[in-house]
Each structure stands twice: as structure tokens, then as C-alpha cells.
Amino acid sequence: MKFHVEVRIKLKKGMLNPEASTIQRALALLGYSVEDTDTIDIITFTVDEDSLEAVEKEVEDMCQRLLCNPVIHDYEVSISEMEG
Amino acid sequence: MKFHVEVRIKLKKGMLNPEASTIQRALALLGYSVEDTDTIDIITFTVDEDSLEAVEKEVEDMCQRLLCNPVIHDYEVSISEMEG
């Protein structure tokens, strides 16, 4: 079965996010006043596995080993079975 | 009223995405076989405006002027009113 996987990665609360600060400052320079700017990275892919449980385990491994840095990132995984 | 804004930015179909290719290759090197890897950037912020329509117009302007490059990016905006 094919599964569609979406991993949503953001910096843990309290970590400095220079990208978000830069965006907020640039918006302010253009005259837009916004607050609490934050950025989130999403990685999506499809994976072919026998069961949802197998995908969950595999994606958790990928996050720990490569996709995220557990010291500074929080992440959420969502998995959905694909049609066909 | 305060509104929470989320702008979801991705490369248009057909654009090369070296970040996604690198992730997919790195996963393959670790033994994970995945396909159709893609990346999406999300920018979130809060904005204080009188009406939803005003926010929609303002965020559309921000996207065109700063947040996105309309030549290479597709983007989706979602806006929700915040409690309190």
C-alpha cells in the first residue's frame, strides 16, 4: 500500500528563529505590522509499506536520524493512505 | 480583531527542488525508500485588523511584494480569527 507522509518541523519554543525575525522586520519596513511571526518546514513524500504501523515506525526513525534535530525541533507526522 | 495567518508556499509544478532531491537521496543512503519528496515552507503570524476582508487584502499584498516569488511559487493563505 502507498502512504502519503507529511512531516511538520518547527523550532522548539524559546529557540531563536532568525528567519522569522527577518521576515517580520522586512514586513515592518514595507509598512505591514505583524506579530508572533514563525516559520514551519514541511517535508512530504510517499512510501510503500504493508501497514500503517510499519510506516509510522519507519517515519519516526527517519525523523530521529535525518529529518529533524530532536534537540532543537518539535515535529508532527501525519500519514494517510493513498487511493489506488 | 486579531487574526492568525498561515501562508503555505511551495515551488510550482515542474520547478527543480534541490532540497527535496537531497533529502530523498539522503534517506535512500540510510536505507529508506521514499518517492515524490517535496518541501513546503509555512510562514505564520498574527495581524490586528478591523475585518477579515482587510486581512485578506493585506496578506495578498505581502505575498506578492515579499513573502513569495510569484514566478516560481504557488501559495495558499489561510486566515482564522483568534479568540479574545
PDB file of C-alpha atoms in Angstrom:
ATOM      1  CA  MET A   1       0.000   0.000   0.000  1.00  0.00           C
ATOM      2  CA  LYS A   2       1.139   3.522  -0.697  1.00  0.00           C
ATOM      3  CA  PHE A   3       1.038   6.103   2.031  1.00  0.00           C
ATOM      4  CA  HIS A   4       1.375   9.855   1.843  1.00  0.00           C
ATOM      5  CA  VAL A   5       3.512  11.218   4.662  1.00  0.00           C
ATOM      6  CA  GLU A   6       3.774  14.816   5.839  1.00  0.00           C
ATOM      7  CA  VAL A   7       6.349  15.793   8.467  1.00  0.00           C
ATOM      8  CA  ARG A   8       5.832  19.238  10.012  1.00  0.00           C
ATOM      9  CA  ILE A   9       9.016  20.563  11.637  1.00  0.00           C
ATOM     10  CA  LYS A  10       9.317  23.665  13.770  1.00  0.00           C
ATOM     11  CA  LEU A  11      11.785  25.073  16.238  1.00  0.00           C
ATOM     12  CA  LYS A  12      11.044  24.350  19.890  1.00  0.00           C
ATOM     13  CA  LYS A  13       9.512  27.140  21.921  1.00  0.00           C
ATOM     14  CA  GLY A  14      12.183  29.565  23.134  1.00  0.00           C
ATOM     15  CA  MET A  15      14.622  28.861  20.281  1.00  0.00           C
ATOM     16  CA  LEU A  16      15.644  31.948  18.333  1.00  0.00           C
ATOM     17  CA  ASN A  17      14.252  31.941  14.790  1.00  0.00           C
ATOM     18  CA  PRO A  18      16.312  34.444  12.753  1.00  0.00           C
ATOM     19  CA  GLU A  19      14.383  33.659   9.559  1.00  0.00           C
ATOM     20  CA  ALA A  20      11.088  34.636  11.212  1.00  0.00           C
ATOM     21  CA  SER A  21      12.603  37.776  12.775  1.00  0.00           C
ATOM     22  CA  THR A  22      13.966  38.845   9.407  1.00  0.00           C
ATOM     23  CA  ILE A  23      10.581  38.348   7.736  1.00  0.00           C
ATOM     24  CA  GLN A  24       8.827  40.332  10.460  1.00  0.00           C
ATOM     25  CA  ARG A  25      11.358  43.177  10.186  1.00  0.00           C
ATOM     26  CA  ALA A  26      11.120  43.230   6.400  1.00  0.00           C
ATOM     27  CA  LEU A  27       7.312  43.349   6.581  1.00  0.00           C
ATOM     28  CA  ALA A  28       7.575  46.234   9.043  1.00  0.00           C
ATOM     29  CA  LEU A  29       9.864  48.122   6.635  1.00  0.00           C
ATOM     30  CA  LEU A  30       7.173  47.739   3.965  1.00  0.00           C
ATOM     31  CA  GLY A  31       4.591  49.122   6.384  1.00  0.00           C
ATOM     32  CA  TYR A  32       2.892  45.887   7.467  1.00  0.00           C
ATOM     33  CA  SER A  33       2.630  45.461  11.188  1.00  0.00           C
ATOM     34  CA  VAL A  34       2.531  41.787  12.158  1.00  0.00           C
ATOM     35  CA  GLU A  35       3.397  39.896  15.345  1.00  0.00           C
ATOM     36  CA  ASP A  36       4.495  36.446  16.520  1.00  0.00           C
ATOM     37  CA  THR A  37       6.000  35.556  13.150  1.00  0.00           C
ATOM     38  CA  ASP A  38       7.081  31.938  12.949  1.00  0.00           C
ATOM     39  CA  THR A  39       8.228  29.527  10.265  1.00  0.00           C
ATOM     40  CA  ILE A  40       7.466  25.841   9.811  1.00  0.00           C
ATOM     41  CA  ASP A  41       9.102  23.443   7.367  1.00  0.00           C
ATOM     42  CA  ILE A  42       7.126  20.634   5.830  1.00  0.00           C
ATOM     43  CA  ILE A  43       8.574  17.610   4.096  1.00  0.00           C
ATOM     44  CA  THR A  44       6.189  15.372   2.173  1.00  0.00           C
ATOM     45  CA  PHE A  45       6.817  12.062   0.442  1.00  0.00           C
ATOM     46  CA  THR A  46       5.154   8.773  -0.422  1.00  0.00           C
ATOM     47  CA  VAL A  47       6.258   5.436   0.926  1.00  0.00           C
ATOM     48  CA  ASP A  48       5.264   1.888   0.008  1.00  0.00           C
ATOM     49  CA  GLU A  49       4.701  -0.357   3.029  1.00  0.00           C
ATOM     50  CA  ASP A  50       2.467  -3.203   4.187  1.00  0.00           C
ATOM     51  CA  SER A  51       0.794  -1.462   7.103  1.00  0.00           C
ATOM     52  CA  LEU A  52       0.211   1.891   8.720  1.00  0.00           C
ATOM     53  CA  GLU A  53       2.142   0.728  11.799  1.00  0.00           C
ATOM     54  CA  ALA A  54       5.211  -0.049   9.680  1.00  0.00           C
ATOM     55  CA  VAL A  55       5.077   3.428   8.095  1.00  0.00           C
ATOM     56  CA  GLU A  56       4.694   5.107  11.497  1.00  0.00           C
ATOM     57  CA  LYS A  57       7.746   3.307  12.845  1.00  0.00           C
ATOM     58  CA  GLU A  58       9.821   3.981   9.718  1.00  0.00           C
ATOM     59  CA  VAL A  59       8.962   7.701   9.586  1.00  0.00           C
ATOM     60  CA  GLU A  60       9.696   8.103  13.303  1.00  0.00           C
ATOM     61  CA  ASP A  61      13.145   6.595  12.615  1.00  0.00           C
ATOM     62  CA  MET A  62      13.697   8.942   9.643  1.00  0.00           C
ATOM     63  CA  CYS A  63      12.830  11.953  11.794  1.00  0.00           C
ATOM     64  CA  GLN A  64      15.214  10.957  14.561  1.00  0.00           C
ATOM     65  CA  ARG A  65      18.059  10.024  12.211  1.00  0.00           C
ATOM     66  CA  LEU A  66      17.855  12.631   9.473  1.00  0.00           C
ATOM     67  CA  LEU A  67      14.850  14.882   9.020  1.00  0.00           C
ATOM     68  CA  CYS A  68      14.801  16.611  12.404  1.00  0.00           C
ATOM     69  CA  ASN A  69      17.212  17.629  15.086  1.00  0.00           C
ATOM     70  CA  PRO A  70      15.392  16.476  18.235  1.00  0.00           C
ATOM     71  CA  VAL A  71      17.468  18.864  20.350  1.00  0.00           C
ATOM     72  CA  ILE A  72      16.019  21.962  18.692  1.00  0.00           C
ATOM     73  CA  HIS A  73      12.982  20.786  16.716  1.00  0.00           C
ATOM     74  CA  ASP A  74       9.458  19.685  17.505  1.00  0.00           C
ATOM     75  CA  TYR A  75       7.834  17.633  14.793  1.00  0.00           C
ATOM     76  CA  GLU A  76       4.452  16.197  13.905  1.00  0.00           C
ATOM     77  CA  VAL A  77       3.895  13.384  11.450  1.00  0.00           C
ATOM     78  CA  SER A  78       0.670  12.808   9.558  1.00  0.00           C
ATOM     79  CA  ILE A  79       0.186   9.740   7.396  1.00  0.00           C
ATOM     80  CA  SER A  80      -2.686   8.978   5.046  1.00  0.00           C
ATOM     81  CA  GLU A  81      -3.295   6.004   2.808  1.00  0.00           C
ATOM     82  CA  MET A  82      -3.349   6.855  -0.885  1.00  0.00           C
ATOM     83  CA  GLU A  83      -6.113   5.785  -3.254  1.00  0.00           C
ATOM     84  CA  GLY A  84      -5.399   3.018  -5.720  1.00  0.00           C
TER      85      GLY A  84
ATOM     86  CA  MET B   1      -9.657  41.950  15.963  1.00  0.00           C
ATOM     87  CA  LYS B   2      -6.652  39.666  15.879  1.00  0.00           C
ATOM     88  CA  PHE B   3      -6.261  37.184  13.090  1.00  0.00           C
ATOM     89  CA  HIS B   4      -3.915  34.234  12.787  1.00  0.00           C
ATOM     90  CA  VAL B   5      -2.462  33.959   9.296  1.00  0.00           C
ATOM     91  CA  GLU B   6      -0.730  30.968   7.736  1.00  0.00           C
ATOM     92  CA  VAL B   7       0.926  31.263   4.317  1.00  0.00           C
ATOM     93  CA  ARG B   8       1.854  27.955   2.691  1.00  0.00           C
ATOM     94  CA  ILE B   9       4.492  28.376  -0.027  1.00  0.00           C
ATOM     95  CA  LYS B  10       5.675  25.731  -2.439  1.00  0.00           C
ATOM     96  CA  LEU B  11       7.527  25.627  -5.717  1.00  0.00           C
ATOM     97  CA  LYS B  12       5.363  25.461  -8.827  1.00  0.00           C
ATOM     98  CA  LYS B  13       4.992  22.081 -10.510  1.00  0.00           C
ATOM     99  CA  GLY B  14       7.951  21.385 -12.747  1.00  0.00           C
ATOM    100  CA  MET B  15      10.414  23.568 -10.811  1.00  0.00           C
ATOM    101  CA  LEU B  16      13.510  21.727  -9.636  1.00  0.00           C
ATOM    102  CA  ASN B  17      13.598  21.327  -5.859  1.00  0.00           C
ATOM    103  CA  PRO B  18      17.203  20.528  -4.883  1.00  0.00           C
ATOM    104  CA  GLU B  19      16.336  20.472  -1.167  1.00  0.00           C
ATOM    105  CA  ALA B  20      13.770  17.726  -1.718  1.00  0.00           C
ATOM    106  CA  SER B  21      16.100  15.754  -4.000  1.00  0.00           C
ATOM    107  CA  THR B  22      18.842  15.921  -1.391  1.00  0.00           C
ATOM    108  CA  ILE B  23      16.506  14.699   1.345  1.00  0.00           C
ATOM    109  CA  GLN B  24      15.318  11.821  -0.816  1.00  0.00           C
ATOM    110  CA  ARG B  25      18.895  10.810  -1.691  1.00  0.00           C
ATOM    111  CA  ALA B  26      19.984  11.027   1.940  1.00  0.00           C
ATOM    112  CA  LEU B  27      17.041   8.872   3.025  1.00  0.00           C
ATOM    113  CA  ALA B  28      17.965   6.338   0.317  1.00  0.00           C
ATOM    114  CA  LEU B  29      21.541   6.229   1.634  1.00  0.00           C
ATOM    115  CA  LEU B  30      20.142   5.372   5.077  1.00  0.00           C
ATOM    116  CA  GLY B  31      18.079   2.585   3.532  1.00  0.00           C
ATOM    117  CA  TYR B  32      14.668   4.272   3.393  1.00  0.00           C
ATOM    118  CA  SER B  33      12.999   4.102   0.027  1.00  0.00           C
ATOM    119  CA  VAL B  34      10.640   7.055  -0.477  1.00  0.00           C
ATOM    120  CA  GLU B  35       9.242   8.784  -3.563  1.00  0.00           C
ATOM    121  CA  ASP B  36       7.859  12.142  -4.686  1.00  0.00           C
ATOM    122  CA  THR B  37       9.647  14.038  -1.943  1.00  0.00           C
ATOM    123  CA  ASP B  38       8.631  17.675  -1.747  1.00  0.00           C
ATOM    124  CA  THR B  39       9.110  20.576   0.633  1.00  0.00           C
ATOM    125  CA  ILE B  40       6.717  23.310   1.673  1.00  0.00           C
ATOM    126  CA  ASP B  41       7.514  26.446   3.653  1.00  0.00           C
ATOM    127  CA  ILE B  42       4.985  27.886   6.042  1.00  0.00           C
ATOM    128  CA  ILE B  43       5.069  31.388   7.490  1.00  0.00           C
ATOM    129  CA  THR B  44       2.652  32.169  10.316  1.00  0.00           C
ATOM    130  CA  PHE B  45       1.935  35.444  12.084  1.00  0.00           C
ATOM    131  CA  THR B  46      -0.810  37.394  13.756  1.00  0.00           C
ATOM    132  CA  VAL B  47      -2.189  40.656  12.469  1.00  0.00           C
ATOM    133  CA  ASP B  48      -4.556  43.179  14.005  1.00  0.00           C
ATOM    134  CA  GLU B  49      -7.190  44.463  11.597  1.00  0.00           C
ATOM    135  CA  ASP B  50     -10.836  45.535  11.529  1.00  0.00           C
ATOM    136  CA  SER B  51     -12.183  42.891   9.183  1.00  0.00           C
ATOM    137  CA  LEU B  52     -11.368  39.606   7.522  1.00  0.00           C
ATOM    138  CA  GLU B  53     -11.519  41.295   4.111  1.00  0.00           C
ATOM    139  CA  ALA B  54      -8.848  43.808   5.153  1.00  0.00           C
ATOM    140  CA  VAL B  55      -6.575  40.986   6.330  1.00  0.00           C
ATOM    141  CA  GLU B  56      -7.088  39.035   3.116  1.00  0.00           C
ATOM    142  CA  LYS B  57      -6.129  42.042   1.022  1.00  0.00           C
ATOM    143  CA  GLU B  58      -3.117  42.892   3.196  1.00  0.00           C
ATOM    144  CA  VAL B  59      -1.759  39.338   3.215  1.00  0.00           C
ATOM    145  CA  GLU B  60      -2.209  39.030  -0.557  1.00  0.00           C
ATOM    146  CA  ASP B  61      -0.100  42.207  -0.898  1.00  0.00           C
ATOM    147  CA  MET B  62       2.567  40.838   1.462  1.00  0.00           C
ATOM    148  CA  CYS B  63       2.784  37.627  -0.554  1.00  0.00           C
ATOM    149  CA  GLN B  64       3.187  39.478  -3.845  1.00  0.00           C
ATOM    150  CA  ARG B  65       5.672  42.019  -2.501  1.00  0.00           C
ATOM    151  CA  LEU B  66       7.824  39.995  -0.131  1.00  0.00           C
ATOM    152  CA  LEU B  67       6.850  36.531   1.065  1.00  0.00           C
ATOM    153  CA  CYS B  68       6.614  34.712  -2.260  1.00  0.00           C
ATOM    154  CA  ASN B  69       8.133  34.899  -5.683  1.00  0.00           C
ATOM    155  CA  PRO B  70       5.061  34.573  -7.913  1.00  0.00           C
ATOM    156  CA  VAL B  71       7.254  33.468 -10.831  1.00  0.00           C
ATOM    157  CA  ILE B  72       8.326  30.255  -9.110  1.00  0.00           C
ATOM    158  CA  HIS B  73       5.999  29.809  -6.121  1.00  0.00           C
ATOM    159  CA  ASP B  74       2.409  28.765  -5.596  1.00  0.00           C
ATOM    160  CA  TYR B  75       0.946  29.891  -2.292  1.00  0.00           C
ATOM    161  CA  GLU B  76      -2.150  29.372  -0.195  1.00  0.00           C
ATOM    162  CA  VAL B  77      -3.265  31.689   2.582  1.00  0.00           C
ATOM    163  CA  SER B  78      -5.446  30.626   5.484  1.00  0.00           C
ATOM    164  CA  ILE B  79      -6.752  33.150   7.979  1.00  0.00           C
ATOM    165  CA  SER B  80      -8.596  32.484  11.210  1.00  0.00           C
ATOM    166  CA  GLU B  81      -9.915  34.863  13.818  1.00  0.00           C
ATOM    167  CA  MET B  82      -8.281  34.492  17.216  1.00  0.00           C
ATOM    168  CA  GLU B  83     -10.225  34.143  20.464  1.00  0.00           C
ATOM    169  CA  GLY B  84     -10.326  37.088  22.824  1.00  0.00           C
TER     170      GLY B  84
END
